[in-house]
GROMACS .gro file of C-alpha atoms in nm:
model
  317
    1UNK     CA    1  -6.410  -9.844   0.644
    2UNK     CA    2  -6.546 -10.204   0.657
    3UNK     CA    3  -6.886 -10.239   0.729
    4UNK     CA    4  -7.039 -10.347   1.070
    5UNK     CA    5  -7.334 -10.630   0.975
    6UNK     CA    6  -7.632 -10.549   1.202
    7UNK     CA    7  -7.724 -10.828   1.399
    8UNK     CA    8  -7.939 -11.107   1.211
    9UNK     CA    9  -8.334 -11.067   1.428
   10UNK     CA   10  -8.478 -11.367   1.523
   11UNK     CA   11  -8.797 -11.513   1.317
   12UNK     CA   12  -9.174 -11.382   1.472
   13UNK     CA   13  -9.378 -11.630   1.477
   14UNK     CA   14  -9.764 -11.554   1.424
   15UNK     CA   15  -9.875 -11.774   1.699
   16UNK     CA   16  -9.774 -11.770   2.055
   17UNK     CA   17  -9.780 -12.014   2.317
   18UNK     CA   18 -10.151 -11.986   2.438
   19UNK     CA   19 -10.286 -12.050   2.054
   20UNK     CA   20 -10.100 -12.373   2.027
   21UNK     CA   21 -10.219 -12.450   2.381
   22UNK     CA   22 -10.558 -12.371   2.291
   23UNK     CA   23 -10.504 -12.591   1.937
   24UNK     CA   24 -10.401 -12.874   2.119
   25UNK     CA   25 -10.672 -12.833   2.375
   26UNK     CA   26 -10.911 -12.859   2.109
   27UNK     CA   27 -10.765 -13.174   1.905
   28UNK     CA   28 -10.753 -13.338   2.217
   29UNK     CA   29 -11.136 -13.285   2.298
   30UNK     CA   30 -11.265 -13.245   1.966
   31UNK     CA   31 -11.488 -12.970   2.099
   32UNK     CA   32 -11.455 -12.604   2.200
   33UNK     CA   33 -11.716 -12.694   2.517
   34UNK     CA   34 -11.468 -13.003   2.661
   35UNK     CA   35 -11.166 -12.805   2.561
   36UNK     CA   36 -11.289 -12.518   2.777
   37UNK     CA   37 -11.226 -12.632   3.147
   38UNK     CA   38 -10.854 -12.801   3.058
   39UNK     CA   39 -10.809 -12.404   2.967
   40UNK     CA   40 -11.021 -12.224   3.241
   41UNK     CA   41 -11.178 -12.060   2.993
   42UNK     CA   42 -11.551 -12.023   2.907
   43UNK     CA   43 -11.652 -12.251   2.557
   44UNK     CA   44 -11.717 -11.887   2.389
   45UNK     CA   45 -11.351 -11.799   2.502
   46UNK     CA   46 -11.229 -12.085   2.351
   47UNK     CA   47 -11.393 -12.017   2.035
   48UNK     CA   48 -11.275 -11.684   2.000
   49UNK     CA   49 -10.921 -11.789   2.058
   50UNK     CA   50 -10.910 -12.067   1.797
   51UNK     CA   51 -11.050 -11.819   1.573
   52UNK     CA   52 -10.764 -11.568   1.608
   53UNK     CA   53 -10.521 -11.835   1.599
   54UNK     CA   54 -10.672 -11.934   1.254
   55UNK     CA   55 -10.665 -11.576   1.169
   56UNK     CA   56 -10.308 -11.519   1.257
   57UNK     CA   57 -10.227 -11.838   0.981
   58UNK     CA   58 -10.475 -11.745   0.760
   59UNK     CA   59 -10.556 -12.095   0.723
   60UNK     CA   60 -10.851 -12.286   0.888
   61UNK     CA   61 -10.732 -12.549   1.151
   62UNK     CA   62 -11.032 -12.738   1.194
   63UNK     CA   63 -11.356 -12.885   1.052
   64UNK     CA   64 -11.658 -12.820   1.210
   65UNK     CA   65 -11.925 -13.068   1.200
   66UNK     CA   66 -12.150 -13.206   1.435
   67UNK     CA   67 -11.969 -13.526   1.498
   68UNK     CA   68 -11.716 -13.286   1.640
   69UNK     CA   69 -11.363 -13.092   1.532
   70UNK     CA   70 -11.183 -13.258   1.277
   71UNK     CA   71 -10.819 -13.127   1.187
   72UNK     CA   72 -10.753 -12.995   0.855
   73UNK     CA   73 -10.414 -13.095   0.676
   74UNK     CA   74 -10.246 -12.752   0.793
   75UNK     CA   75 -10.420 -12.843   1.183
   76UNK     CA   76 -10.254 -13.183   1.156
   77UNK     CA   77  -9.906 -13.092   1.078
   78UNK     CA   78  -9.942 -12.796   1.335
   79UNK     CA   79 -10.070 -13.031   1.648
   80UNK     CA   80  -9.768 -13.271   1.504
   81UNK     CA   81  -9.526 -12.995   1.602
   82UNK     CA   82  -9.647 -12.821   1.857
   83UNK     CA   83  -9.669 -13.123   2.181
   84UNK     CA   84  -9.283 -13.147   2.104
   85UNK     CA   85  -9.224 -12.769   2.093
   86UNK     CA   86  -9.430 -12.707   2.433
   87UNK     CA   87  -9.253 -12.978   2.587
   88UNK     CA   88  -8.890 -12.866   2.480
   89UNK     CA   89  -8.999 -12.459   2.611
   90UNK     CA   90  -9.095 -12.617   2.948
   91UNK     CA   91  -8.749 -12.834   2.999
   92UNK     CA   92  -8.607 -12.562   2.831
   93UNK     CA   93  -8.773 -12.313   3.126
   94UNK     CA   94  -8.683 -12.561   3.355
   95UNK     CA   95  -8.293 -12.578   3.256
   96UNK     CA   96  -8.257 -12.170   3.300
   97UNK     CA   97  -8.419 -12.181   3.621
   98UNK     CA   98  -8.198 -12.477   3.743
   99UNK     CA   99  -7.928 -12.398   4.009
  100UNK     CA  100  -7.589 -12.394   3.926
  101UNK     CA  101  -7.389 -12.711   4.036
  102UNK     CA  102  -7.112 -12.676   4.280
  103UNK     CA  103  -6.803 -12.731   4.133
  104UNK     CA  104  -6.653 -13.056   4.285
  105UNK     CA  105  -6.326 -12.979   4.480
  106UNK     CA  106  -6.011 -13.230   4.445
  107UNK     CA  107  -5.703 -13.215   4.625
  108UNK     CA  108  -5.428 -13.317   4.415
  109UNK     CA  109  -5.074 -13.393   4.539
  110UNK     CA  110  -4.735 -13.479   4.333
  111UNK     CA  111  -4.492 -13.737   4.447
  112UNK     CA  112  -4.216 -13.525   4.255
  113UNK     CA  113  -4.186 -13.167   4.309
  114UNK     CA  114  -4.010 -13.108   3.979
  115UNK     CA  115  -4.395 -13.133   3.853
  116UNK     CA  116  -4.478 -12.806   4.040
  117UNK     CA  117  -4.271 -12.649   3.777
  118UNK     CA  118  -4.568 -12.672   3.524
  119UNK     CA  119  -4.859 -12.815   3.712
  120UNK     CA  120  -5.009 -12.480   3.843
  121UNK     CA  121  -5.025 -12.316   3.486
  122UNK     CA  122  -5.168 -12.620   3.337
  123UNK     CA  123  -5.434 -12.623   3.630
  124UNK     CA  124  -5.497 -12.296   3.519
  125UNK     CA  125  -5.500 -12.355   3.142
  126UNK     CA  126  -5.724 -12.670   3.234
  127UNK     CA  127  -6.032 -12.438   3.443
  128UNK     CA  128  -6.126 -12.379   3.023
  129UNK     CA  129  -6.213 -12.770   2.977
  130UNK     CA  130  -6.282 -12.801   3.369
  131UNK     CA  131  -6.499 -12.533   3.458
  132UNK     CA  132  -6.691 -12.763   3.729
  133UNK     CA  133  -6.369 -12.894   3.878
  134UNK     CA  134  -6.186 -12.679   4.153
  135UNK     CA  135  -5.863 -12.828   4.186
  136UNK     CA  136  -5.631 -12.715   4.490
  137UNK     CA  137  -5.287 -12.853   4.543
  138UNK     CA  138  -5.203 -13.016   4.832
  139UNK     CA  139  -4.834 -12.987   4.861
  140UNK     CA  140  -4.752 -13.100   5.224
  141UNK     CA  141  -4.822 -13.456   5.105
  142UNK     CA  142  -4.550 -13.423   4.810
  143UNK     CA  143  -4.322 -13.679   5.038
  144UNK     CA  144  -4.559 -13.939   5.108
  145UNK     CA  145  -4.893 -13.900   4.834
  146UNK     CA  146  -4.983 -14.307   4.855
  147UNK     CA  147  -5.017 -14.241   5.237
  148UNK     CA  148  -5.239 -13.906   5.240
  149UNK     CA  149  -5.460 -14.084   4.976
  150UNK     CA  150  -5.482 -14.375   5.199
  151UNK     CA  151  -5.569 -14.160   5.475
  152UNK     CA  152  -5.849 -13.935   5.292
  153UNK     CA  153  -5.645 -13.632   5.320
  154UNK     CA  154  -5.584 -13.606   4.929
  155UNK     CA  155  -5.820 -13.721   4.670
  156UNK     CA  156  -5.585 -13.733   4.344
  157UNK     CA  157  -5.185 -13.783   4.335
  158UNK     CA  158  -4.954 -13.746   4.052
  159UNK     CA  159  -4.702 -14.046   4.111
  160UNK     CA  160  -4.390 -14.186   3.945
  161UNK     CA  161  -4.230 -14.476   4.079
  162UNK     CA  162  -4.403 -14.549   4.417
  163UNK     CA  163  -4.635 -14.842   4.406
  164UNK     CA  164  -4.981 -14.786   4.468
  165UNK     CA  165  -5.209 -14.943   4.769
  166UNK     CA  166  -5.485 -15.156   4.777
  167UNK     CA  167  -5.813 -15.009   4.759
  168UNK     CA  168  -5.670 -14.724   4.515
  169UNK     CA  169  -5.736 -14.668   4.186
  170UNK     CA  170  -5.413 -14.575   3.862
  171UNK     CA  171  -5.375 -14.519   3.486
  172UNK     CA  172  -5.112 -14.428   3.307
  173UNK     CA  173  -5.006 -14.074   3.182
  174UNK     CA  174  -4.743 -13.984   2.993
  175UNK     CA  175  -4.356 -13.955   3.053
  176UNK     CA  176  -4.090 -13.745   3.109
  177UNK     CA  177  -3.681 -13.771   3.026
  178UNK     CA  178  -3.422 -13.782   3.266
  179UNK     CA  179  -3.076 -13.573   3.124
  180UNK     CA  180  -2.776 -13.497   3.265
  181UNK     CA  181  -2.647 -13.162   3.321
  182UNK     CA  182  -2.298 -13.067   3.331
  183UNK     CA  183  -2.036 -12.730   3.301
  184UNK     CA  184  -1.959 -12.675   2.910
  185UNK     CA  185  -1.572 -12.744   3.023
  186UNK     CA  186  -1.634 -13.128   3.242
  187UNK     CA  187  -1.430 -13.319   3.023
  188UNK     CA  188  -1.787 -13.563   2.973
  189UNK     CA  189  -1.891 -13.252   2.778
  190UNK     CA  190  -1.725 -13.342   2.452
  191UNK     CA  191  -1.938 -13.655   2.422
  192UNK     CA  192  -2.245 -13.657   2.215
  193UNK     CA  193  -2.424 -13.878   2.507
  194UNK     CA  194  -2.351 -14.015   2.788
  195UNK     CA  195  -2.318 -14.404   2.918
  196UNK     CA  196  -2.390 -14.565   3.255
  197UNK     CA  197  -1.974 -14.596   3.315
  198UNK     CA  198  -1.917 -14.231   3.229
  199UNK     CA  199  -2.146 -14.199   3.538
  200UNK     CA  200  -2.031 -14.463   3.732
  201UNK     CA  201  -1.729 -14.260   3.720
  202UNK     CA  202  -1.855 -13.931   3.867
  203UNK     CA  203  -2.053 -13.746   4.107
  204UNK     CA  204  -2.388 -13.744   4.060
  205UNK     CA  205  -2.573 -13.447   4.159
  206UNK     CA  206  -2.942 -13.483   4.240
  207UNK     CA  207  -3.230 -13.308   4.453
  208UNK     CA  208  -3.278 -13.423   4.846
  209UNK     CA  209  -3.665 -13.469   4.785
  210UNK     CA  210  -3.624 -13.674   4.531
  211UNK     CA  211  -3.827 -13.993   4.689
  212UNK     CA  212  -3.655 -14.348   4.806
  213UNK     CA  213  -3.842 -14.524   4.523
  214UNK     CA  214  -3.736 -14.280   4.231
  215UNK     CA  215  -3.383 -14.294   4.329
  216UNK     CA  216  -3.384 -14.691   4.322
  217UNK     CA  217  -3.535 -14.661   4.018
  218UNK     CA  218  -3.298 -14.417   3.851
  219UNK     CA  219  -3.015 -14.682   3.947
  220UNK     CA  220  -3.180 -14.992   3.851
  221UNK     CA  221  -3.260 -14.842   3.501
  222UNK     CA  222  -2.853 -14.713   3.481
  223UNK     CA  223  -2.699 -15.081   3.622
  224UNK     CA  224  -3.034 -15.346   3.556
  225UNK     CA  225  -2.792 -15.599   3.686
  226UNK     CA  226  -2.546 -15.447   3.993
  227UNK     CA  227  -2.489 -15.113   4.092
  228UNK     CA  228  -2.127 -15.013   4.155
  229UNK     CA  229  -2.052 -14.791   4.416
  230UNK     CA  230  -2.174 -14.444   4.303
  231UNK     CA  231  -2.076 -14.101   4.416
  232UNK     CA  232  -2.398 -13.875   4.539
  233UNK     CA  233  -2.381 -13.487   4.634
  234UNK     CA  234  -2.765 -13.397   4.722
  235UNK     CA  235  -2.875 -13.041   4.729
  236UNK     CA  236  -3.191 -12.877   4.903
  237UNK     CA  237  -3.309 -12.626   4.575
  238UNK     CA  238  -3.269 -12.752   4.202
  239UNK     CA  239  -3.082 -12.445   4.186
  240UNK     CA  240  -2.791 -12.526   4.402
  241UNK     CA  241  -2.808 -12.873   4.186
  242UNK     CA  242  -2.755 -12.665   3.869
  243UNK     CA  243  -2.461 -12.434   4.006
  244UNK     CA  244  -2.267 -12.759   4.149
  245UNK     CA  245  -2.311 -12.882   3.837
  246UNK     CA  246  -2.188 -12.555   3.672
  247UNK     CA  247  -1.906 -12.543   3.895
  248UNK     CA  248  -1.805 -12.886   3.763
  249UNK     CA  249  -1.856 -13.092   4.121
  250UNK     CA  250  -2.052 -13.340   3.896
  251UNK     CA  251  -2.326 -13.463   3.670
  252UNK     CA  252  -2.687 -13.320   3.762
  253UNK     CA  253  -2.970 -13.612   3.710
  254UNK     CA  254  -3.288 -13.401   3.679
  255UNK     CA  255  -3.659 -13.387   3.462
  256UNK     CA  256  -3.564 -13.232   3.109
  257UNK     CA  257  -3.848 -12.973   3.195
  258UNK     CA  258  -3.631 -12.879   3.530
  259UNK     CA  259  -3.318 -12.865   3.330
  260UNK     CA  260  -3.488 -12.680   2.993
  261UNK     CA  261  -3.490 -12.309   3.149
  262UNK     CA  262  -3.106 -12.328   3.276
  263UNK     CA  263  -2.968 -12.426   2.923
  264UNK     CA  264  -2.988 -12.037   2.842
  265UNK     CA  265  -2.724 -11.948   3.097
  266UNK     CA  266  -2.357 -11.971   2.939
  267UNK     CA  267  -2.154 -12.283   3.083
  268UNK     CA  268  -2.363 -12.558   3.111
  269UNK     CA  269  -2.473 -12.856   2.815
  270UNK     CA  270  -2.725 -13.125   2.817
  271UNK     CA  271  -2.626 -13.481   2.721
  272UNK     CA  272  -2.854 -13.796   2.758
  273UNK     CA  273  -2.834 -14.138   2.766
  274UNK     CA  274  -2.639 -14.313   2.510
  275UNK     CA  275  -2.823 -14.648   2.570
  276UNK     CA  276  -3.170 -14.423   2.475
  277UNK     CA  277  -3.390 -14.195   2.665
  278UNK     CA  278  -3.449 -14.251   3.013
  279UNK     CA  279  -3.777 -14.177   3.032
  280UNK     CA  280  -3.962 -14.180   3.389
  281UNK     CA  281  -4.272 -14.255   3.375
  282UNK     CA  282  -4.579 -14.085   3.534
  283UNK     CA  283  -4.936 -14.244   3.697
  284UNK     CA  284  -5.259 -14.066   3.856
  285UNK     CA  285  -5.369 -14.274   4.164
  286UNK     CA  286  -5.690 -14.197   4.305
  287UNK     CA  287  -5.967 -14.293   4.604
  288UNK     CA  288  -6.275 -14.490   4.440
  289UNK     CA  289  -6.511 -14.214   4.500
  290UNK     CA  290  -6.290 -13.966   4.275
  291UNK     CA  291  -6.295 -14.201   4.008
  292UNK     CA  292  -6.483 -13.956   3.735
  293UNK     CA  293  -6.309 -13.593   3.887
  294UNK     CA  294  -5.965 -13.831   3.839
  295UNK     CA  295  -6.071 -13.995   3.504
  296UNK     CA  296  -6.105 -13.589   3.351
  297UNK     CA  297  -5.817 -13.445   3.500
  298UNK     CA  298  -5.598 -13.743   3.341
  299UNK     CA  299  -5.698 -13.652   3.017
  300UNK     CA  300  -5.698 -13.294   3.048
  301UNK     CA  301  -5.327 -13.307   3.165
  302UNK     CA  302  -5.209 -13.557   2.962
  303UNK     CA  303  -5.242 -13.265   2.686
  304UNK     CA  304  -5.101 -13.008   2.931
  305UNK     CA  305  -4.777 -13.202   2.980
  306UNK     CA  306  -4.452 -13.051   2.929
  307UNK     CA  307  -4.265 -13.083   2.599
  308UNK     CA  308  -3.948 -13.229   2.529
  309UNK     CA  309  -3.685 -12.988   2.461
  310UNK     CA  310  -3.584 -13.215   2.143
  311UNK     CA  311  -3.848 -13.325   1.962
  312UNK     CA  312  -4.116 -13.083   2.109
  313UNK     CA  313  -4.369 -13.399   2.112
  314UNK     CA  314  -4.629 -13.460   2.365
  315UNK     CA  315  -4.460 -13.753   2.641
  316UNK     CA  316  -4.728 -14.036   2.596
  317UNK     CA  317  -4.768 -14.362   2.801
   0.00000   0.00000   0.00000
């Protein structure tokens, strides 16, 4: 059986607190009689308790004389340590005694709701780091963040492609990759990627709440120069996306870590861009007076991200 260690005891120390206050008490007056009302104790009280503090050492502390008390080498090195010590025990004191602060509350909103996919774990895997931050989601405001942080009624937004106001704060954050999703049998299927004519060519299958600023975004970043005419189908639920794509009405545009869980189902593929990864990328906009709450939580999920299903490396602005 291996064998349980006992638990290592703390050091005893021969002194306690009233013998170093009593040894500094003395330094500082150089007399048992001056020491003895900074103590409230009588000059023969004094005595006696520099004498059992000397006893406890076995070492003198002082030299008497008539000129007054005179620290020995061992009394110098003691009073040396022992300000410092008394003055750590009483911050120390003061530090246990000290009320727990109130953990500071942010509402936090996400332009995208493909983020609620992963957000609320990370939130939870981020209370570790975060202890003092109590972050609750405010998702009514997922369709129009910028204006419920220009209002007050958010304090934090995840954003992607909507510009913020004046008077708010951003940084950057990391990014995610837009894929396509398709039925195993779409004849787009037998290509190894995918290029903005394929899609000009087909239905493209995308979420309703995907915002006005995202979409123009996603078809600037296909056709930089003009957009032809494309064919949309918009569902409701990403599911319905992923069956109409399934079913072969089109070519699903969605967040890799949206599209990642329905690869395990028979009949669908992933392809991506053939011109390289569209990557979207992803801002925290914040009120002034969050600045520091905002400031944490951007690093904290900046780790927490999703990972691409490819590589399996961290998205990084």
């Amino acid at each position: 059986m291996p064998r349980i260690q006992a638990p290592i005891s703390p050091p005893r120390p021969r002194l306690d607190i009233r013998d170093l206050q009593v040894v500094l008490a003395v330094a500082a007056a150089r007399s048992t009689s001056r020491a003895a009302p900074v103590l409230h104790l009588s000059q023969s009280a004094v005595s006696r308790a520099l004498m059992a503090a000397e006893d406890k050492l076995g070492a003198r502390l002082f030299e008497r004389s008539v000129s007054g008390f005179t620290a020995t080498p061992v009394g110098e090195r003691l009073i040396a340590t022992a300000g410092p010590f008394l003055a750590q025990l009483a911050e120390l004191e003061k530090a246990a005694m000290r009320p727990a602060p109130e953990p500071v509350k942010v509402r936090l909103v996400c332009e995208c709701y493909t983020a609620y996919r992963w957000l609320p774990s990370a939130l939870v895997a981020m209370r570790k780091s975060l202890p003092d931050l109590e972050v609750s989601l405010a998702v009514e405001h997922t369709g129009d963040p910028v204006a419920a942080l220009l209002a007050g009624e958010v304090d934090v937004a995840l954003i992607t492609t909507s510009k913020v106001g004046k008077g708010l704060r951003e940084a950057r954050l990391f990014h995610d990759e837009i894929v396509f999703v398709l039925a195993d049998t779409h004849p787009l299927a037998r290509k190894a990627s995918i290029t903005p004519a394929d899609l000009a060519a087909q239905p493209l299958i995308s979420s309703t709440h995907t915002p006005p600023a995202e979409q123009q975004w996603f078809i600037t970043q296909l056709f930089p120069r003009k957009a032809p005419p494309l064919q949309m189908l918009h569902f409701p639920l990403t599911e319905a996306v992923v069956d109409a794509a399934r079913a072969g009405m089109g070519v699903a545009a969605m967040s890799e870590w949206m599209a990642e869980p329905y690869l395990e189902a028979r009949g669908l593929v992933l392809r991506r861009l053939s011109t390289g990864p569209l990557l979207r990328p992803w801002r925290i906009a914040w009120r002034p007076e969050a600045g520091e709450s905002a400031q944490r939580l951007a690093g904290a999920l900046t780790s927490l991200a999703p990972r691409s299903v490819g590589e399996r490396q961290v998205f990084k602005a």
